[in-house]
Amino acid sequence: MTDETRKKTFLGFDFSTQRLKAIVISEDFTVLHEADVEFDVDLPEFRTAGGVVRGEQRGEVMAPPLLWVKALDMVMDRLVVAGVDFSMIDALSGAGQQHGSVWWSKDAEARLSKLSGDEFIHTQLATAFVCDSPVWMDSSTTADCKALEEAVGGPEELAKITGSRAYERFTGSQIRKIFRTKPRVYAATSRISLVSSFACSLLLGRVAPIDLADGSGMNLLDIRTMKWDETALKACGDESLATKLGEPVPSATVLGSISPYFVQRYAFKPDCKVVAFTGDNCSALAGLRLRSGWVGLSLGTSDTLLLGLQAPAAPPAGHVLVGPTPASPYMALLCFANGSLTRQNHRDRLVGHNWDAFNDLLRATVRGNMGYMGIYFDTAEIVPRAPAHRALWDASGRAVDKAAPQFEARALLEGQALARRAHAEDMGFKLDKSSRVIATGGASVNKELLQIFADVFDTPVYVLEQHANAALLGAAIRAAEVWSADNGTKLPGSELTVSPVATPYPDHDKIYTPMLARYRELIDTVPKLG
Ligand code: XUL
């Protein structure tokens, strides 16, 4: 077979909160192989819970970057066992949980450039990081957010420039906190990466640039000029910050060829291309190929609502980011921190480790839940900004400590769906009879959950037929498409198809319209963060 006639394959990674996933697709986007590593289970030595560790101060949430490095070693070996022929891979790319920052030490770049194929990467990068990585669940930077907003002229001004008012998890305020509270860590740092660009660096063999889409989740990037905003940089660090961050690049960029480490150890071809990695939500948007009127609903550790935009506009929703593909130059994003981890916690509490048993509970009570409603914030919530809190009410509006398990199960999921709809509406997401919700992420395989979303949103819910995880599939598809455009080689590609999994019941309106109004009243009574 000549190089021109042999089928091409592409590799995608997703460095998400709880696991690292990898996928190999063919040139027509068929899934060929998959592997994953679950941090808590496969790497117990890092003592993470849900992929993160809690810090000493209230709201601090981080992850040790070596965990992710070791997971990469592991997932590569699992791909070998799955039978992947790495010499057939033409390009790779990836996605990473958004906002988290990785702080490289002064000798990191040199170490990255001469990794020896005889050893695991994690043993060679043991001293490459100066601190643990603050991640998106961190809510400890409220004071830094206020200072950043003040420095640029207020929250609206910051939103106008960067697409978002200041949020605790956004990387600018996280950098400011380290600059302020740990000056020696800041000084010892040569480069700061996002989780996506850090992961890309491991494959590239040098510190990879931050891509514009994930870079716009930092409160530091001017989303119109596509450059770092000087005033925001100055508010978050010193004159070395621009160098520490490096110049951002468009997400659709081929950064170079794979690190020789992977050629030696896994027999990749030396010219296998590395396409810039991006944020998981940006990658999901690329994977979902949303058409006008379609809204992406990503049900992962966090739940997010995603929308493609043609222009930056004033934020119609929580955040406006630079889009990951030329087809979506901008995107809107709304993020809820209490997603799958919270669902799992309460499933375990109510019925043990079993989704079927949990779904049986849901079916044991009616839609509308006989008036029981609940708010379950196991971790600080982003929308609305609220500390960890749990509340449950009965049909008469009385707060109760607990209810029968079936009522709690339905109160949790209906409460989540109502919150997604209420806050999406408040922030300008337009959902009407012509809308479609396209669900993705781990929990999108749960039809009972999707039925609740269909009823509450008054919209049919669809899923991608090709894969339940659009961020992961999107990573491999971006690798294929960016490689193809760069290389001038046309790929057969394929139209991704969506199929309906839940349609609203005829009486959904009678049940959920009053509940939506009740949710709005109840959420007002819940404590909020300052
Ligand atoms: C988005 C956000 C989360 C993370 C989770 O703004 O904070 O969705 O990307 O992976």
PDB file of N, CA, C and O in Angstrom, residues 190-224:
ATOM      1  N   SER A 190       8.373  29.105  34.762  1.00  0.00           N
ATOM      2  CA  SER A 190       8.852  29.596  33.465  1.00  0.00           C
ATOM      3  C   SER A 190       7.675  29.854  32.536  1.00  0.00           C
ATOM      4  O   SER A 190       7.632  30.859  31.839  1.00  0.00           O
ATOM      5  N   ARG A 191       6.705  28.935  32.508  1.00  0.00           N
ATOM      6  CA  ARG A 191       5.549  29.092  31.619  1.00  0.00           C
ATOM      7  C   ARG A 191       4.277  28.656  32.356  1.00  0.00           C
ATOM      8  O   ARG A 191       4.336  27.811  33.250  1.00  0.00           O
ATOM      9  N   ILE A 192       3.158  29.257  31.971  1.00  0.00           N
ATOM     10  CA  ILE A 192       1.855  28.832  32.507  1.00  0.00           C
ATOM     11  C   ILE A 192       1.032  28.294  31.331  1.00  0.00           C
ATOM     12  O   ILE A 192       0.862  28.990  30.323  1.00  0.00           O
ATOM     13  N   SER A 193       0.574  27.057  31.470  1.00  0.00           N
ATOM     14  CA  SER A 193      -0.273  26.465  30.417  1.00  0.00           C
ATOM     15  C   SER A 193      -1.690  26.297  30.942  1.00  0.00           C
ATOM     16  O   SER A 193      -1.911  26.250  32.155  1.00  0.00           O
ATOM     17  N   LEU A 194      -2.642  26.160  30.036  1.00  0.00           N
ATOM     18  CA  LEU A 194      -3.958  25.639  30.409  1.00  0.00           C
ATOM     19  C   LEU A 194      -3.861  24.117  30.373  1.00  0.00           C
ATOM     20  O   LEU A 194      -2.902  23.570  29.809  1.00  0.00           O
ATOM     21  N   VAL A 195      -4.834  23.411  30.940  1.00  0.00           N
ATOM     22  CA  VAL A 195      -4.767  21.939  30.926  1.00  0.00           C
ATOM     23  C   VAL A 195      -4.633  21.453  29.478  1.00  0.00           C
ATOM     24  O   VAL A 195      -3.862  20.538  29.181  1.00  0.00           O
ATOM     25  N   SER A 196      -5.368  22.099  28.560  1.00  0.00           N
ATOM     26  CA  SER A 196      -5.320  21.668  27.151  1.00  0.00           C
ATOM     27  C   SER A 196      -3.922  21.864  26.570  1.00  0.00           C
ATOM     28  O   SER A 196      -3.352  20.939  25.973  1.00  0.00           O
ATOM     29  N   SER A 197      -3.334  23.048  26.750  1.00  0.00           N
ATOM     30  CA  SER A 197      -2.028  23.299  26.109  1.00  0.00           C
ATOM     31  C   SER A 197      -0.918  22.530  26.834  1.00  0.00           C
ATOM     32  O   SER A 197       0.087  22.138  26.221  1.00  0.00           O
ATOM     33  N   PHE A 198      -1.097  22.270  28.127  1.00  0.00           N
ATOM     34  CA  PHE A 198      -0.153  21.426  28.870  1.00  0.00           C
ATOM     35  C   PHE A 198      -0.145  20.014  28.274  1.00  0.00           C
ATOM     36  O   PHE A 198       0.901  19.436  27.985  1.00  0.00           O
ATOM     37  N   ALA A 199      -1.353  19.451  28.073  1.00  0.00           N
ATOM     38  CA  ALA A 199      -1.449  18.083  27.541  1.00  0.00           C
ATOM     39  C   ALA A 199      -0.834  18.034  26.149  1.00  0.00           C
ATOM     40  O   ALA A 199      -0.102  17.092  25.805  1.00  0.00           O
ATOM     41  N   CYS A 200      -1.091  19.070  25.373  1.00  0.00           N
ATOM     42  CA  CYS A 200      -0.528  19.147  24.020  1.00  0.00           C
ATOM     43  C   CYS A 200       1.004  19.178  24.087  1.00  0.00           C
ATOM     44  O   CYS A 200       1.692  18.539  23.278  1.00  0.00           O
ATOM     45  N   SER A 201       1.534  19.877  25.103  1.00  0.00           N
ATOM     46  CA  SER A 201       2.999  19.997  25.246  1.00  0.00           C
ATOM     47  C   SER A 201       3.648  18.624  25.417  1.00  0.00           C
ATOM     48  O   SER A 201       4.754  18.377  24.914  1.00  0.00           O
ATOM     49  N   LEU A 202       2.968  17.725  26.130  1.00  0.00           N
ATOM     50  CA  LEU A 202       3.538  16.388  26.362  1.00  0.00           C
ATOM     51  C   LEU A 202       3.716  15.660  25.032  1.00  0.00           C
ATOM     52  O   LEU A 202       4.697  14.952  24.811  1.00  0.00           O
ATOM     53  N   LEU A 203       2.765  15.844  24.133  1.00  0.00           N
ATOM     54  CA  LEU A 203       2.817  15.157  22.842  1.00  0.00           C
ATOM     55  C   LEU A 203       3.750  15.861  21.856  1.00  0.00           C
ATOM     56  O   LEU A 203       4.303  15.250  20.956  1.00  0.00           O
ATOM     57  N   LEU A 204       3.913  17.165  22.063  1.00  0.00           N
ATOM     58  CA  LEU A 204       4.692  17.990  21.126  1.00  0.00           C
ATOM     59  C   LEU A 204       6.174  18.041  21.490  1.00  0.00           C
ATOM     60  O   LEU A 204       7.036  18.307  20.661  1.00  0.00           O
ATOM     61  N   GLY A 205       6.482  17.802  22.775  1.00  0.00           N
ATOM     62  CA  GLY A 205       7.878  17.857  23.211  1.00  0.00           C
ATOM     63  C   GLY A 205       8.382  19.269  23.441  1.00  0.00           C
ATOM     64  O   GLY A 205       9.594  19.511  23.499  1.00  0.00           O
ATOM     65  N   ARG A 206       7.504  20.219  23.566  1.00  0.00           N
ATOM     66  CA  ARG A 206       7.863  21.590  23.977  1.00  0.00           C
ATOM     67  C   ARG A 206       6.590  22.247  24.506  1.00  0.00           C
ATOM     68  O   ARG A 206       5.492  21.746  24.234  1.00  0.00           O
ATOM     69  N   VAL A 207       6.750  23.363  25.250  1.00  0.00           N
ATOM     70  CA  VAL A 207       5.545  23.998  25.800  1.00  0.00           C
ATOM     71  C   VAL A 207       4.704  24.540  24.639  1.00  0.00           C
ATOM     72  O   VAL A 207       5.169  25.382  23.862  1.00  0.00           O
ATOM     73  N   ALA A 208       3.492  24.024  24.519  1.00  0.00           N
ATOM     74  CA  ALA A 208       2.628  24.371  23.379  1.00  0.00           C
ATOM     75  C   ALA A 208       1.915  25.690  23.641  1.00  0.00           C
ATOM     76  O   ALA A 208       1.584  25.997  24.790  1.00  0.00           O
ATOM     77  N   PRO A 209       1.645  26.464  22.582  1.00  0.00           N
ATOM     78  CA  PRO A 209       0.879  27.699  22.801  1.00  0.00           C
ATOM     79  C   PRO A 209      -0.557  27.410  23.240  1.00  0.00           C
ATOM     80  O   PRO A 209      -1.102  26.344  22.949  1.00  0.00           O
ATOM     81  N   ILE A 210      -1.126  28.385  23.935  1.00  0.00           N
ATOM     82  CA  ILE A 210      -2.543  28.319  24.323  1.00  0.00           C
ATOM     83  C   ILE A 210      -3.371  28.625  23.079  1.00  0.00           C
ATOM     84  O   ILE A 210      -3.022  29.524  22.310  1.00  0.00           O
ATOM     85  N   ASP A 211      -4.455  27.875  22.840  1.00  0.00           N
ATOM     86  CA  ASP A 211      -5.289  28.189  21.670  1.00  0.00           C
ATOM     87  C   ASP A 211      -6.308  29.262  22.051  1.00  0.00           C
ATOM     88  O   ASP A 211      -6.662  29.411  23.225  1.00  0.00           O
ATOM     89  N   LEU A 212      -6.779  29.989  21.027  1.00  0.00           N
ATOM     90  CA  LEU A 212      -7.629  31.153  21.307  1.00  0.00           C
ATOM     91  C   LEU A 212      -8.953  30.785  21.974  1.00  0.00           C
ATOM     92  O   LEU A 212      -9.457  31.531  22.811  1.00  0.00           O
ATOM     93  N   ALA A 213      -9.517  29.632  21.618  1.00  0.00           N
ATOM     94  CA  ALA A 213     -10.826  29.275  22.198  1.00  0.00           C
ATOM     95  C   ALA A 213     -10.684  29.034  23.704  1.00  0.00           C
ATOM     96  O   ALA A 213     -11.379  29.650  24.513  1.00  0.00           O
ATOM     97  N   ASP A 214      -9.768  28.152  24.093  1.00  0.00           N
ATOM     98  CA  ASP A 214      -9.591  27.898  25.526  1.00  0.00           C
ATOM     99  C   ASP A 214      -8.998  29.143  26.205  1.00  0.00           C
ATOM    100  O   ASP A 214      -9.317  29.441  27.357  1.00  0.00           O
ATOM    101  N   GLY A 215      -8.171  29.882  25.470  1.00  0.00           N
ATOM    102  CA  GLY A 215      -7.559  31.106  26.018  1.00  0.00           C
ATOM    103  C   GLY A 215      -8.605  32.148  26.373  1.00  0.00           C
ATOM    104  O   GLY A 215      -8.369  33.018  27.217  1.00  0.00           O
ATOM    105  N   SER A 216      -9.782  32.079  25.749  1.00  0.00           N
ATOM    106  CA  SER A 216     -10.794  33.078  26.087  1.00  0.00           C
ATOM    107  C   SER A 216     -11.581  32.690  27.345  1.00  0.00           C
ATOM    108  O   SER A 216     -12.495  33.402  27.743  1.00  0.00           O
ATOM    109  N   GLY A 217     -11.174  31.608  28.008  1.00  0.00           N
ATOM    110  CA  GLY A 217     -11.740  31.272  29.316  1.00  0.00           C
ATOM    111  C   GLY A 217     -10.827  31.713  30.439  1.00  0.00           C
ATOM    112  O   GLY A 217     -10.776  31.063  31.488  1.00  0.00           O
ATOM    113  N   MET A 218     -10.088  32.793  30.225  1.00  0.00           N
ATOM    114  CA  MET A 218      -9.117  33.226  31.234  1.00  0.00           C
ATOM    115  C   MET A 218      -9.405  34.614  31.789  1.00  0.00           C
ATOM    116  O   MET A 218      -8.737  35.068  32.722  1.00  0.00           O
ATOM    117  N   ASN A 219     -10.363  35.347  31.156  1.00  0.00           N
ATOM    118  CA  ASN A 219     -10.579  36.763  31.505  1.00  0.00           C
ATOM    119  C   ASN A 219      -9.354  37.617  31.189  1.00  0.00           C
ATOM    120  O   ASN A 219      -9.165  38.692  31.760  1.00  0.00           O
ATOM    121  N   LEU A 220      -8.512  37.150  30.266  1.00  0.00           N
ATOM    122  CA  LEU A 220      -7.281  37.895  29.938  1.00  0.00           C
ATOM    123  C   LEU A 220      -7.193  38.241  28.453  1.00  0.00           C
ATOM    124  O   LEU A 220      -6.407  39.088  28.058  1.00  0.00           O
ATOM    125  N   LEU A 221      -8.015  37.565  27.637  1.00  0.00           N
ATOM    126  CA  LEU A 221      -7.887  37.723  26.185  1.00  0.00           C
ATOM    127  C   LEU A 221      -8.930  38.692  25.664  1.00  0.00           C
ATOM    128  O   LEU A 221     -10.101  38.605  26.047  1.00  0.00           O
ATOM    129  N   ASP A 222      -8.487  39.608  24.790  1.00  0.00           N
ATOM    130  CA  ASP A 222      -9.437  40.470  24.094  1.00  0.00           C
ATOM    131  C   ASP A 222     -10.028  39.635  22.954  1.00  0.00           C
ATOM    132  O   ASP A 222      -9.306  39.264  22.023  1.00  0.00           O
ATOM    133  N   ILE A 223     -11.340  39.310  23.063  1.00  0.00           N
ATOM    134  CA  ILE A 223     -11.906  38.350  22.096  1.00  0.00           C
ATOM    135  C   ILE A 223     -12.133  38.979  20.719  1.00  0.00           C
ATOM    136  O   ILE A 223     -12.518  38.281  19.791  1.00  0.00           O
ATOM    137  N   ARG A 224     -11.899  40.279  20.593  1.00  0.00           N
ATOM    138  CA  ARG A 224     -12.004  40.887  19.263  1.00  0.00           C
ATOM    139  C   ARG A 224     -10.639  40.988  18.588  1.00  0.00           C
ATOM    140  O   ARG A 224     -10.467  40.574  17.446  1.00  0.00           O
TER     141      ARG A 224
END
